[in-house]
Amino acid sequence: MTSRNKMRSSSALGKLETSDDQSILNAVAVFTEPVVPRAQSCPAGLKSQKAKTQRPAPPDWLLKEYLKGQRMRSHSVDMEDIAQGKTPPHHVDLTRSLRRGKIEHQVTLEDLKKLNIAFQEFQKRGQKFLDLDMFIRIMKKCVKSPNKSNEQIEQLFMKIDYAATGGIQWDDFCTYLQLEYSEQADSLARQKEVYFVMPALSQGLSHSGPVLRIFSLPDDTLIMMGEDGVISFWSPQLTLKRRKLVFHKAVNRKSKWVTDFISMPQYNKLIIGTGDRAIQLYELSSLEPHCQIGGLDSIPPKLDYCYVDPDKCLILYGDDQGCVNILFLASVGELLRTWKKLPPVENMPTIRISSAVSSPNVKYVRWKVHEDWVTQLNYYDSIQVVISASIHEPTALVIGCTTGTTNAEQKMKEMKDVKKDGKVRKWHQSSLDLPQRRAEGDQTVFRVRKGVRAFSFCKRNNLLLTGGMDRIIRIWNPYVPGKPTGVLKSHRAPVFYLHIGAEEKRIFSMSTDNTVKIWDLENHNCLFSACPKTSGIQGELTACHYLSSIKALCVATNSVSLLHLKMRARPETHLVVSHKEPVVCCIYNKTFGHVVSCSEGSVIKVWDSETGMLLSEFIGAHGNAEITCLTFDSSGRRLVTGGRDGCLRIWNYNNGHCLKTLTQDEKHNEVCDCTYVEVYQNKYIIAVGWDRRINMYFDSPHDFHHFWKPQPHWPDDLIRGHKDDILCVVQCPPSLLATSSYDGEIIIWNMISGHVYCKLNTPVLTHHSEDLEDRSVSHLTFLKTRAAKFESKTASLISNGPQGSVIFWSLFSDAQLIASFIPSRGKSQISSIVVTTGDTCAYAADQLGYIYTYDIKDYALEGPEKEPPKNVKFWRAHVNAVTSLELIEKEKTLLSSSVDCTVRLWSMDGEYIGTFGQSELWDVFTSASWKHPMVPYEILMDPQSMPVHQVLAEDVSSLQINHMEEDKKIQEKSFAKVRSGAQHSLGHTSRTGLEQASGHGNMGSSCSSQISTTYNCQGQIQR
């Protein structure tokens, strides 16, 4: 017996090791650390910050249970425990139960080198294979991790030794690790799947010059302007709304050109920088000129605007001399109205910058920051700094303050410089003539090779991105300019545009060769890349803008293009799904304590049953074909899947490696069901399906051929076998096999001889003629303890039947139908049936999503039964058809999967534990972590989950309802008379009268009791 079978030390029933934690929060901190595969790494600085900023609070139930565990710790030790060297037992170890880390994820490169040497030493001694005991010994010696345990090492050994040969080699060990990490990386990439829809949506532009900038209004209207002064408004579907030339035609003078533009949405204005050293303001709605600020010292190639306080704003521009210019405006509304009344120059009211700064509502600052043109400029009000960039390498990017320094020494120096000039000038006047330089403490300078052409800052993630001529995207901590925390290398041309999508957790970049890329913000992987040939974006790139509201990237060349972002579908916040597609089936692995589920999209997922955590997934298991069935081999180390492509595949499911492919002879008929059997030490995989034959594949671990063919068919199978598609196959050890088909026929086979033991035909129910065509039997379950006794009158097989019926069959002496009943409320087809190990309780699920529990301990033991077994409980588990049920009796839980894309775990009493895929983990041994008494949201909201009145549930006429109402009134009157008479009699007489009255009203009382029972069952669901 393995240590796992003795006790799970990681479970809540296991032993809690003594902890040195000084705080309860330290004990539960293991839940808050993100799990990152070792195959993928991220910079240390960023990783540590993520751990600080993204750490969620531990669940309340965990803190409560941990406190309870602290209070209930027992330090008494039995003499027997001391003799065995056991430590004092504690109440519960929730942290280990919820995060049982794989030991293979704790192996470092140094550990691998030590393990390699150990394997080589054993090989020199003549031991080519290491057994489990030897493997545990060298793992404990070579792996430094303090969290390793015998249970973890034993599980790793079984994962590597998938064929159950009892020994492993160094090559097996390395192959497993390589496939494990590869599958984890692929799984992580699938979870972060993202792409732009190709090709891009494009429309031609009529601008004579390049588009300078793109920005969007609150209604997602796109605004673009070219150098020629033509402004255009576009809908999110790239429909041209309006187009206008903002400049008036000048007489005998060279035409103006635009350098940049930005909007003032609070004042409904548009700010335009021009090549004649002016900043012009236009009405945003009518595009009529409002006023302009002329006489600037330099050309403003880059503009920015920020609304800071009520009626206060900043207008910033970077110029061709490397200066950052800032205009602080107060009482903006009044100021703009004053400027509007000034004398016009070229049909526009004009004020020179020297006159504007004389106003008490205007303050002007000019900082000398770079030694080349400013390539980008942005003000971030959240941190109150200006970030500017240029292609000058020593000052490639500078983060600086807006106002003057607070350094007293620097202030004194400025005052001395002013006195030397012999002039007492105002501060703003001196700044007009000569730009100032910030003090060292007022700015942070980033030196970047070949300068910076584009940057993006994210306050939420505290990240700064830069890109430029060297084609490298650098990731910085904005407070540490010395060295970037990450580098993204993939572009083959200078980086033109960068954007951090904080909501999408993505980085969007575009280079001058029109290549667009999407990066993962957390691990810096390139998730998507598209060249111009794929996207259809042609021409010289001039402007980009990401619209977060519609998740699209707008690109301007000689045309305007829109790239719509598509991410992995996220379900609604109140809905939790396990798969994106309907779940076909799920199965429990006793060896590793895993739940394996598969979907119609050919996706297989592996979950931890104790916590609900997703361990791994692999897609395309059968290509584009749907998976139809699952089963495990006898060791539980290999997974067998069947699909609509007519193939069976054997997997080492722990790392997603396909070991064998089992094919049919010629036709690729769909496989409907499969099972793994052992007959006298011979092991077979049996598959049934649309070919109407029983296909047996001999399982030989020493057969290294990848493709296997089935054994020859039994003669009885060819002559007396099924005449329709076979839907189900189950085995009853040691030698019985049962199959069922679409025409309702059930055949019991002797596996040793290959002969038909008996045939059973599903009865036709005549009172619903419209359902006569569907006689299919899609599920069979042996009552194994009864079948082992070979009693003729006892039911040994359960099957589903037409119109939602459940049928009990006897198999020996005189095979016949013993009992039949319909558990389903709506007479919906029963889709799955499971029984407990001792055949005492049966669980049946239907296509409406209900699960019914029946006590069958003494049912159908002595021949035919006319009444159904006792219905213990029923509840609604899913909103659509249940596709499979499985009992996990060791943990006293029930597993269910459904077409509604969910896999759920319940207690055997129907208490809701959780849905695999939910964000909160559970501890199956701690009821405080369960979802109970809550139920899934979709079940709560579905109308079919409402309680049903018995009268309305059955086919009852209005006349019958009236009679029942009259009977009820008569019963109430008689009961009232008896009670009034009983008040004048003795206790014994009154009790007798009440019993008689109750007996007279038996029918009404029974009806009322049944209605109450139905409501209570539903009420339990609705809590």
mmCIF file of C-alpha atoms in Angstrom, residues 474-767:
data_model
loop_
_atom_site.group_PDB
_atom_site.id
_atom_site.type_symbol
_atom_site.label_atom_id
_atom_site.label_comp_id
_atom_site.label_asym_id
_atom_site.label_seq_id
_atom_site.Cartn_x
_atom_site.Cartn_y
_atom_site.Cartn_z
ATOM 1 C CA ARG A 474 13.039 48.544 -23.477
ATOM 2 C CA ILE A 475 11.035 48.196 -20.269
ATOM 3 C CA TRP A 476 12.020 50.517 -17.434
ATOM 4 C CA ASN A 477 11.222 51.197 -13.863
ATOM 5 C CA PRO A 478 10.593 54.955 -14.176
ATOM 6 C CA TYR A 479 12.593 55.597 -11.004
ATOM 7 C CA VAL A 480 15.617 53.527 -12.043
ATOM 8 C CA PRO A 481 17.202 54.959 -15.220
ATOM 9 C CA GLY A 482 20.419 52.983 -15.025
ATOM 10 C CA LYS A 483 19.303 49.703 -16.596
ATOM 11 C CA PRO A 484 16.066 48.461 -18.188
ATOM 12 C CA THR A 485 14.167 45.694 -16.394
ATOM 13 C CA GLY A 486 13.308 43.969 -19.665
ATOM 14 C CA VAL A 487 14.107 44.007 -23.356
ATOM 15 C CA LEU A 488 11.781 43.020 -26.219
ATOM 16 C CA LYS A 489 13.626 42.099 -29.413
ATOM 17 C CA SER A 490 11.641 41.154 -32.470
ATOM 18 C CA HIS A 491 11.130 44.193 -34.688
ATOM 19 C CA ARG A 492 13.249 44.460 -37.830
ATOM 20 C CA ALA A 493 12.731 48.198 -38.328
ATOM 21 C CA PRO A 494 12.726 51.279 -36.043
ATOM 22 C CA VAL A 495 9.940 51.236 -33.489
ATOM 23 C CA PHE A 496 7.367 53.918 -34.354
ATOM 24 C CA TYR A 497 4.540 53.425 -31.824
ATOM 25 C CA LEU A 498 4.096 51.925 -28.337
ATOM 26 C CA HIS A 499 1.032 51.523 -26.130
ATOM 27 C CA ILE A 500 0.495 49.726 -22.817
ATOM 28 C CA GLY A 501 -2.987 48.217 -22.604
ATOM 29 C CA ALA A 502 -3.412 47.925 -18.836
ATOM 30 C CA GLU A 503 -6.885 46.375 -19.062
ATOM 31 C CA GLU A 504 -5.806 43.825 -21.662
ATOM 32 C CA LYS A 505 -2.405 43.317 -19.966
ATOM 33 C CA ARG A 506 -0.807 43.663 -23.378
ATOM 34 C CA ILE A 507 1.809 45.810 -25.093
ATOM 35 C CA PHE A 508 1.083 47.007 -28.626
ATOM 36 C CA SER A 509 3.968 48.049 -30.859
ATOM 37 C CA MET A 510 4.396 49.043 -34.485
ATOM 38 C CA SER A 511 7.533 49.607 -36.521
ATOM 39 C CA THR A 512 8.190 51.671 -39.620
ATOM 40 C CA ASP A 513 7.950 48.606 -41.861
ATOM 41 C CA ASN A 514 4.244 48.401 -40.858
ATOM 42 C CA THR A 515 4.741 45.294 -38.715
ATOM 43 C CA VAL A 516 2.399 45.195 -35.733
ATOM 44 C CA LYS A 517 3.068 43.098 -32.634
ATOM 45 C CA ILE A 518 1.288 42.240 -29.397
ATOM 46 C CA TRP A 519 3.310 41.350 -26.279
ATOM 47 C CA ASP A 520 2.338 39.905 -22.940
ATOM 48 C CA LEU A 521 2.769 42.535 -20.247
ATOM 49 C CA GLU A 522 3.641 40.004 -17.526
ATOM 50 C CA ASN A 523 6.154 37.599 -19.081
ATOM 51 C CA HIS A 524 7.142 39.725 -22.122
ATOM 52 C CA ASN A 525 6.402 37.034 -24.698
ATOM 53 C CA CYS A 526 5.412 38.051 -28.217
ATOM 54 C CA LEU A 527 1.842 36.794 -28.563
ATOM 55 C CA PHE A 528 1.063 38.006 -32.081
ATOM 56 C CA SER A 529 2.888 39.437 -35.066
ATOM 57 C CA ALA A 530 1.577 40.506 -38.457
ATOM 58 C CA CYS A 531 3.536 41.730 -41.452
ATOM 59 C CA PRO A 532 2.133 44.227 -44.010
ATOM 60 C CA LYS A 533 1.313 41.400 -46.406
ATOM 61 C CA THR A 534 -0.959 39.816 -43.787
ATOM 62 C CA SER A 535 -2.555 42.992 -42.454
ATOM 63 C CA GLY A 536 -2.880 44.716 -45.816
ATOM 64 C CA ILE A 537 -1.398 47.956 -44.416
ATOM 65 C CA GLN A 538 0.736 49.539 -47.152
ATOM 66 C CA GLY A 539 2.501 52.879 -47.469
ATOM 67 C CA GLU A 540 4.617 55.010 -45.145
ATOM 68 C CA LEU A 541 3.515 54.840 -41.511
ATOM 69 C CA THR A 542 2.678 58.298 -40.136
ATOM 70 C CA ALA A 543 0.360 57.911 -37.123
ATOM 71 C CA CYS A 544 -1.107 55.277 -34.755
ATOM 72 C CA HIS A 545 -3.703 55.341 -32.008
ATOM 73 C CA TYR A 546 -5.156 52.569 -29.829
ATOM 74 C CA LEU A 547 -8.863 52.858 -28.961
ATOM 75 C CA SER A 548 -9.379 51.031 -25.676
ATOM 76 C CA SER A 549 -13.171 51.414 -25.816
ATOM 77 C CA ILE A 550 -13.561 49.347 -28.989
ATOM 78 C CA LYS A 551 -10.218 47.508 -28.615
ATOM 79 C CA ALA A 552 -8.833 48.469 -31.980
ATOM 80 C CA LEU A 553 -5.609 49.947 -33.342
ATOM 81 C CA CYS A 554 -6.018 52.752 -35.874
ATOM 82 C CA VAL A 555 -3.124 53.169 -38.319
ATOM 83 C CA ALA A 556 -2.589 55.960 -40.841
ATOM 84 C CA THR A 557 -0.446 55.631 -43.951
ATOM 85 C CA ASN A 558 -1.685 56.772 -47.352
ATOM 86 C CA SER A 559 -4.914 55.203 -46.105
ATOM 87 C CA VAL A 560 -6.526 54.725 -42.700
ATOM 88 C CA SER A 561 -6.757 51.167 -41.338
ATOM 89 C CA LEU A 562 -8.428 49.635 -38.282
ATOM 90 C CA LEU A 563 -7.148 46.461 -36.624
ATOM 91 C CA HIS A 564 -9.741 44.970 -34.254
ATOM 92 C CA LEU A 565 -8.376 43.054 -31.277
ATOM 93 C CA LYS A 566 -9.648 39.577 -30.485
ATOM 94 C CA MET A 567 -8.778 38.013 -27.143
ATOM 95 C CA ARG A 568 -9.561 34.697 -25.497
ATOM 96 C CA ALA A 569 -13.278 34.796 -24.750
ATOM 97 C CA ARG A 570 -13.941 35.836 -21.168
ATOM 98 C CA PRO A 571 -17.207 34.643 -19.678
ATOM 99 C CA GLU A 572 -19.463 36.998 -17.819
ATOM 100 C CA THR A 573 -18.323 37.732 -14.293
ATOM 101 C CA HIS A 574 -21.246 35.877 -12.713
ATOM 102 C CA LEU A 575 -20.801 32.819 -14.973
ATOM 103 C CA VAL A 576 -18.013 30.299 -14.455
ATOM 104 C CA VAL A 577 -17.141 27.795 -17.171
ATOM 105 C CA SER A 578 -14.653 24.945 -17.223
ATOM 106 C CA HIS A 579 -14.338 24.761 -21.016
ATOM 107 C CA LYS A 580 -15.152 27.090 -23.879
ATOM 108 C CA GLU A 581 -17.067 24.283 -25.598
ATOM 109 C CA PRO A 582 -19.649 21.768 -24.289
ATOM 110 C CA VAL A 583 -18.042 19.186 -22.005
ATOM 111 C CA VAL A 584 -18.389 15.654 -23.390
ATOM 112 C CA CYS A 585 -17.261 13.708 -20.326
ATOM 113 C CA CYS A 586 -15.105 13.780 -17.230
ATOM 114 C CA ILE A 587 -13.321 11.077 -15.267
ATOM 115 C CA TYR A 588 -11.523 10.785 -11.926
ATOM 116 C CA ASN A 589 -7.986 9.418 -11.578
ATOM 117 C CA LYS A 590 -7.523 7.626 -8.254
ATOM 118 C CA THR A 591 -3.751 7.332 -8.650
ATOM 119 C CA PHE A 592 -3.014 11.059 -8.768
ATOM 120 C CA GLY A 593 -6.253 12.518 -7.424
ATOM 121 C CA HIS A 594 -6.907 14.338 -10.695
ATOM 122 C CA VAL A 595 -10.065 15.095 -12.632
ATOM 123 C CA VAL A 596 -9.730 14.913 -16.420
ATOM 124 C CA SER A 597 -12.370 16.535 -18.616
ATOM 125 C CA CYS A 598 -12.697 16.879 -22.387
ATOM 126 C CA SER A 599 -14.789 19.098 -24.640
ATOM 127 C CA GLU A 600 -16.187 19.120 -28.151
ATOM 128 C CA GLY A 601 -13.286 21.365 -29.169
ATOM 129 C CA SER A 602 -10.873 18.432 -28.656
ATOM 130 C CA VAL A 603 -9.443 20.089 -25.530
ATOM 131 C CA ILE A 604 -8.385 17.986 -22.540
ATOM 132 C CA LYS A 605 -7.962 19.629 -19.132
ATOM 133 C CA VAL A 606 -6.469 18.190 -15.966
ATOM 134 C CA TRP A 607 -7.706 19.508 -12.600
ATOM 135 C CA ASP A 608 -6.799 18.920 -8.962
ATOM 136 C CA SER A 609 -9.909 17.413 -7.386
ATOM 137 C CA GLU A 610 -9.014 18.582 -3.878
ATOM 138 C CA THR A 611 -8.720 22.274 -4.805
ATOM 139 C CA GLY A 612 -10.271 22.746 -8.263
ATOM 140 C CA MET A 613 -6.995 24.133 -9.627
ATOM 141 C CA LEU A 614 -6.261 23.735 -13.346
ATOM 142 C CA LEU A 615 -3.028 21.761 -13.620
ATOM 143 C CA SER A 616 -2.611 21.459 -17.394
ATOM 144 C CA GLU A 617 -4.461 21.340 -20.683
ATOM 145 C CA PHE A 618 -3.714 20.276 -24.229
ATOM 146 C CA ILE A 619 -5.678 21.082 -27.352
ATOM 147 C CA GLY A 620 -6.186 19.317 -30.653
ATOM 148 C CA ALA A 621 -6.098 15.885 -29.015
ATOM 149 C CA HIS A 622 -7.892 14.442 -32.057
ATOM 150 C CA GLY A 623 -7.144 17.254 -34.462
ATOM 151 C CA ASN A 624 -10.361 18.987 -35.424
ATOM 152 C CA ALA A 625 -12.456 15.967 -34.426
ATOM 153 C CA GLU A 626 -14.543 15.931 -31.259
ATOM 154 C CA ILE A 627 -13.521 13.722 -28.333
ATOM 155 C CA THR A 628 -16.333 11.328 -27.449
ATOM 156 C CA CYS A 629 -15.068 9.186 -24.546
ATOM 157 C CA LEU A 630 -12.355 8.815 -21.892
ATOM 158 C CA THR A 631 -10.955 5.991 -19.794
ATOM 159 C CA PHE A 632 -7.784 5.172 -17.837
ATOM 160 C CA ASP A 633 -5.629 2.074 -17.902
ATOM 161 C CA SER A 634 -5.509 -0.137 -14.812
ATOM 162 C CA SER A 635 -2.501 1.728 -13.368
ATOM 163 C CA GLY A 636 -4.137 5.137 -13.816
ATOM 164 C CA ARG A 637 -1.004 6.479 -15.514
ATOM 165 C CA ARG A 638 -2.226 6.511 -19.111
ATOM 166 C CA LEU A 639 -5.321 8.148 -20.540
ATOM 167 C CA VAL A 640 -7.256 6.631 -23.444
ATOM 168 C CA THR A 641 -9.448 8.898 -25.583
ATOM 169 C CA GLY A 642 -11.818 8.115 -28.438
ATOM 170 C CA GLY A 643 -13.001 10.548 -31.080
ATOM 171 C CA ARG A 644 -15.231 11.103 -34.050
ATOM 172 C CA ASP A 645 -12.236 10.526 -36.298
ATOM 173 C CA GLY A 646 -12.546 6.801 -35.545
ATOM 174 C CA CYS A 647 -9.270 6.663 -33.599
ATOM 175 C CA LEU A 648 -8.282 5.843 -30.046
ATOM 176 C CA ARG A 649 -5.257 7.558 -28.581
ATOM 177 C CA ILE A 650 -3.178 6.684 -25.528
ATOM 178 C CA TRP A 651 -1.652 9.585 -23.618
ATOM 179 C CA ASN A 652 0.730 10.281 -20.812
ATOM 180 C CA TYR A 653 -1.785 12.870 -19.742
ATOM 181 C CA ASN A 654 0.536 14.435 -17.159
ATOM 182 C CA ASN A 655 2.580 16.053 -19.929
ATOM 183 C CA GLY A 656 0.233 15.762 -22.931
ATOM 184 C CA HIS A 657 2.417 13.307 -24.855
ATOM 185 C CA CYS A 658 0.564 10.977 -27.273
ATOM 186 C CA LEU A 659 2.061 7.512 -26.858
ATOM 187 C CA LYS A 660 -0.013 5.379 -29.263
ATOM 188 C CA THR A 661 -2.735 5.759 -31.870
ATOM 189 C CA LEU A 662 -5.239 2.920 -32.303
ATOM 190 C CA THR A 663 -6.948 2.839 -35.675
ATOM 191 C CA GLN A 664 -9.635 0.735 -37.321
ATOM 192 C CA ASP A 665 -9.018 -1.305 -40.430
ATOM 193 C CA GLU A 666 -10.426 0.880 -43.184
ATOM 194 C CA LYS A 667 -13.383 3.084 -42.368
ATOM 195 C CA HIS A 668 -12.957 5.785 -39.742
ATOM 196 C CA ASN A 669 -16.302 5.325 -38.014
ATOM 197 C CA GLU A 670 -16.992 7.361 -34.913
ATOM 198 C CA VAL A 671 -15.965 5.849 -31.575
ATOM 199 C CA CYS A 672 -18.852 6.248 -29.098
ATOM 200 C CA ASP A 673 -17.426 4.586 -25.996
ATOM 201 C CA CYS A 674 -14.331 2.781 -24.756
ATOM 202 C CA THR A 675 -13.172 0.898 -21.681
ATOM 203 C CA TYR A 676 -10.029 -0.763 -20.351
ATOM 204 C CA VAL A 677 -10.333 -4.409 -19.217
ATOM 205 C CA GLU A 678 -8.147 -7.138 -17.743
ATOM 206 C CA VAL A 679 -8.940 -10.803 -18.381
ATOM 207 C CA TYR A 680 -6.569 -13.286 -16.774
ATOM 208 C CA GLN A 681 -3.570 -10.923 -16.825
ATOM 209 C CA ASN A 682 -4.283 -9.952 -20.430
ATOM 210 C CA LYS A 683 -5.018 -6.269 -20.882
ATOM 211 C CA TYR A 684 -7.237 -4.879 -23.617
ATOM 212 C CA ILE A 685 -8.692 -1.588 -24.752
ATOM 213 C CA ILE A 686 -12.232 -2.077 -26.065
ATOM 214 C CA ALA A 687 -13.943 0.457 -28.312
ATOM 215 C CA VAL A 688 -17.434 0.526 -29.816
ATOM 216 C CA GLY A 689 -19.168 2.902 -32.163
ATOM 217 C CA TRP A 690 -20.730 3.387 -35.540
ATOM 218 C CA ASP A 691 -19.046 0.344 -37.113
ATOM 219 C CA ARG A 692 -21.393 -1.818 -34.919
ATOM 220 C CA ARG A 693 -18.533 -4.075 -33.857
ATOM 221 C CA ILE A 694 -16.525 -4.686 -30.691
ATOM 222 C CA ASN A 695 -12.936 -3.608 -31.397
ATOM 223 C CA MET A 696 -10.368 -5.067 -29.009
ATOM 224 C CA TYR A 697 -6.793 -3.784 -28.917
ATOM 225 C CA PHE A 698 -4.182 -5.811 -27.057
ATOM 226 C CA ASP A 699 -2.251 -3.519 -24.717
ATOM 227 C CA SER A 700 1.420 -4.401 -24.831
ATOM 228 C CA PRO A 701 3.890 -1.950 -23.252
ATOM 229 C CA HIS A 702 6.718 -3.623 -25.207
ATOM 230 C CA ASP A 703 5.145 -2.878 -28.593
ATOM 231 C CA PHE A 704 6.943 0.271 -29.752
ATOM 232 C CA HIS A 705 4.882 0.755 -32.921
ATOM 233 C CA HIS A 706 2.940 3.999 -32.744
ATOM 234 C CA PHE A 707 -0.121 2.666 -34.610
ATOM 235 C CA TRP A 708 -2.014 -0.409 -33.421
ATOM 236 C CA LYS A 709 -4.684 -2.408 -35.204
ATOM 237 C CA PRO A 710 -7.596 -4.204 -33.457
ATOM 238 C CA GLN A 711 -7.716 -7.934 -32.814
ATOM 239 C CA PRO A 712 -9.911 -10.137 -35.067
ATOM 240 C CA HIS A 713 -13.613 -9.786 -34.272
ATOM 241 C CA TRP A 714 -15.430 -12.513 -32.335
ATOM 242 C CA PRO A 715 -17.439 -14.830 -34.623
ATOM 243 C CA ASP A 716 -20.573 -14.178 -32.554
ATOM 244 C CA ASP A 717 -20.012 -10.458 -32.956
ATOM 245 C CA LEU A 718 -20.041 -10.830 -36.742
ATOM 246 C CA ILE A 719 -23.060 -13.161 -36.831
ATOM 247 C CA ARG A 720 -25.202 -12.366 -33.773
ATOM 248 C CA GLY A 721 -23.893 -8.921 -32.879
ATOM 249 C CA HIS A 722 -25.575 -5.538 -32.981
ATOM 250 C CA LYS A 723 -27.459 -4.388 -36.058
ATOM 251 C CA ASP A 724 -27.295 -0.703 -35.149
ATOM 252 C CA ASP A 725 -24.687 1.762 -33.827
ATOM 253 C CA ILE A 726 -23.233 0.688 -30.467
ATOM 254 C CA LEU A 727 -23.430 3.507 -27.921
ATOM 255 C CA CYS A 728 -22.074 2.049 -24.679
ATOM 256 C CA VAL A 729 -19.729 -0.650 -23.353
ATOM 257 C CA VAL A 730 -19.075 -1.637 -19.711
ATOM 258 C CA GLN A 731 -17.301 -4.554 -18.036
ATOM 259 C CA CYS A 732 -18.149 -6.573 -14.962
ATOM 260 C CA PRO A 733 -15.101 -8.503 -13.740
ATOM 261 C CA PRO A 734 -14.027 -11.105 -14.275
ATOM 262 C CA SER A 735 -15.533 -11.989 -17.640
ATOM 263 C CA LEU A 736 -18.805 -10.218 -18.423
ATOM 264 C CA LEU A 737 -19.093 -7.422 -20.965
ATOM 265 C CA ALA A 738 -22.252 -5.452 -21.785
ATOM 266 C CA THR A 739 -22.943 -3.383 -24.898
ATOM 267 C CA SER A 740 -26.003 -1.382 -25.919
ATOM 268 C CA SER A 741 -27.074 0.071 -29.251
ATOM 269 C CA TYR A 742 -29.263 2.750 -30.765
ATOM 270 C CA ASP A 743 -32.138 0.309 -31.473
ATOM 271 C CA GLY A 744 -32.479 -0.491 -27.733
ATOM 272 C CA GLU A 745 -30.749 -3.883 -27.812
ATOM 273 C CA ILE A 746 -28.464 -4.891 -24.931
ATOM 274 C CA ILE A 747 -26.055 -7.811 -25.374
ATOM 275 C CA ILE A 748 -24.171 -9.493 -22.540
ATOM 276 C CA TRP A 749 -20.926 -11.164 -23.701
ATOM 277 C CA ASN A 750 -18.629 -13.772 -22.223
ATOM 278 C CA MET A 751 -15.210 -12.233 -22.775
ATOM 279 C CA ILE A 752 -13.338 -15.509 -22.380
ATOM 280 C CA SER A 753 -15.194 -17.360 -25.134
ATOM 281 C CA GLY A 754 -16.378 -14.356 -27.147
ATOM 282 C CA HIS A 755 -19.937 -15.752 -27.212
ATOM 283 C CA VAL A 756 -23.215 -13.984 -26.554
ATOM 284 C CA TYR A 757 -24.375 -14.759 -23.029
ATOM 285 C CA CYS A 758 -27.840 -13.220 -23.380
ATOM 286 C CA LYS A 759 -29.767 -10.493 -25.160
ATOM 287 C CA LEU A 760 -32.101 -7.915 -23.663
ATOM 288 C CA ASN A 761 -34.594 -5.791 -25.583
ATOM 289 C CA THR A 762 -35.787 -2.471 -24.236
ATOM 290 C CA PRO A 763 -39.607 -2.440 -23.948
ATOM 291 C CA VAL A 764 -41.741 -0.102 -26.038
ATOM 292 C CA LEU A 765 -43.819 2.366 -24.020
ATOM 293 C CA THR A 766 -47.090 2.855 -25.921
ATOM 294 C CA HIS A 767 -48.772 5.728 -24.103
#
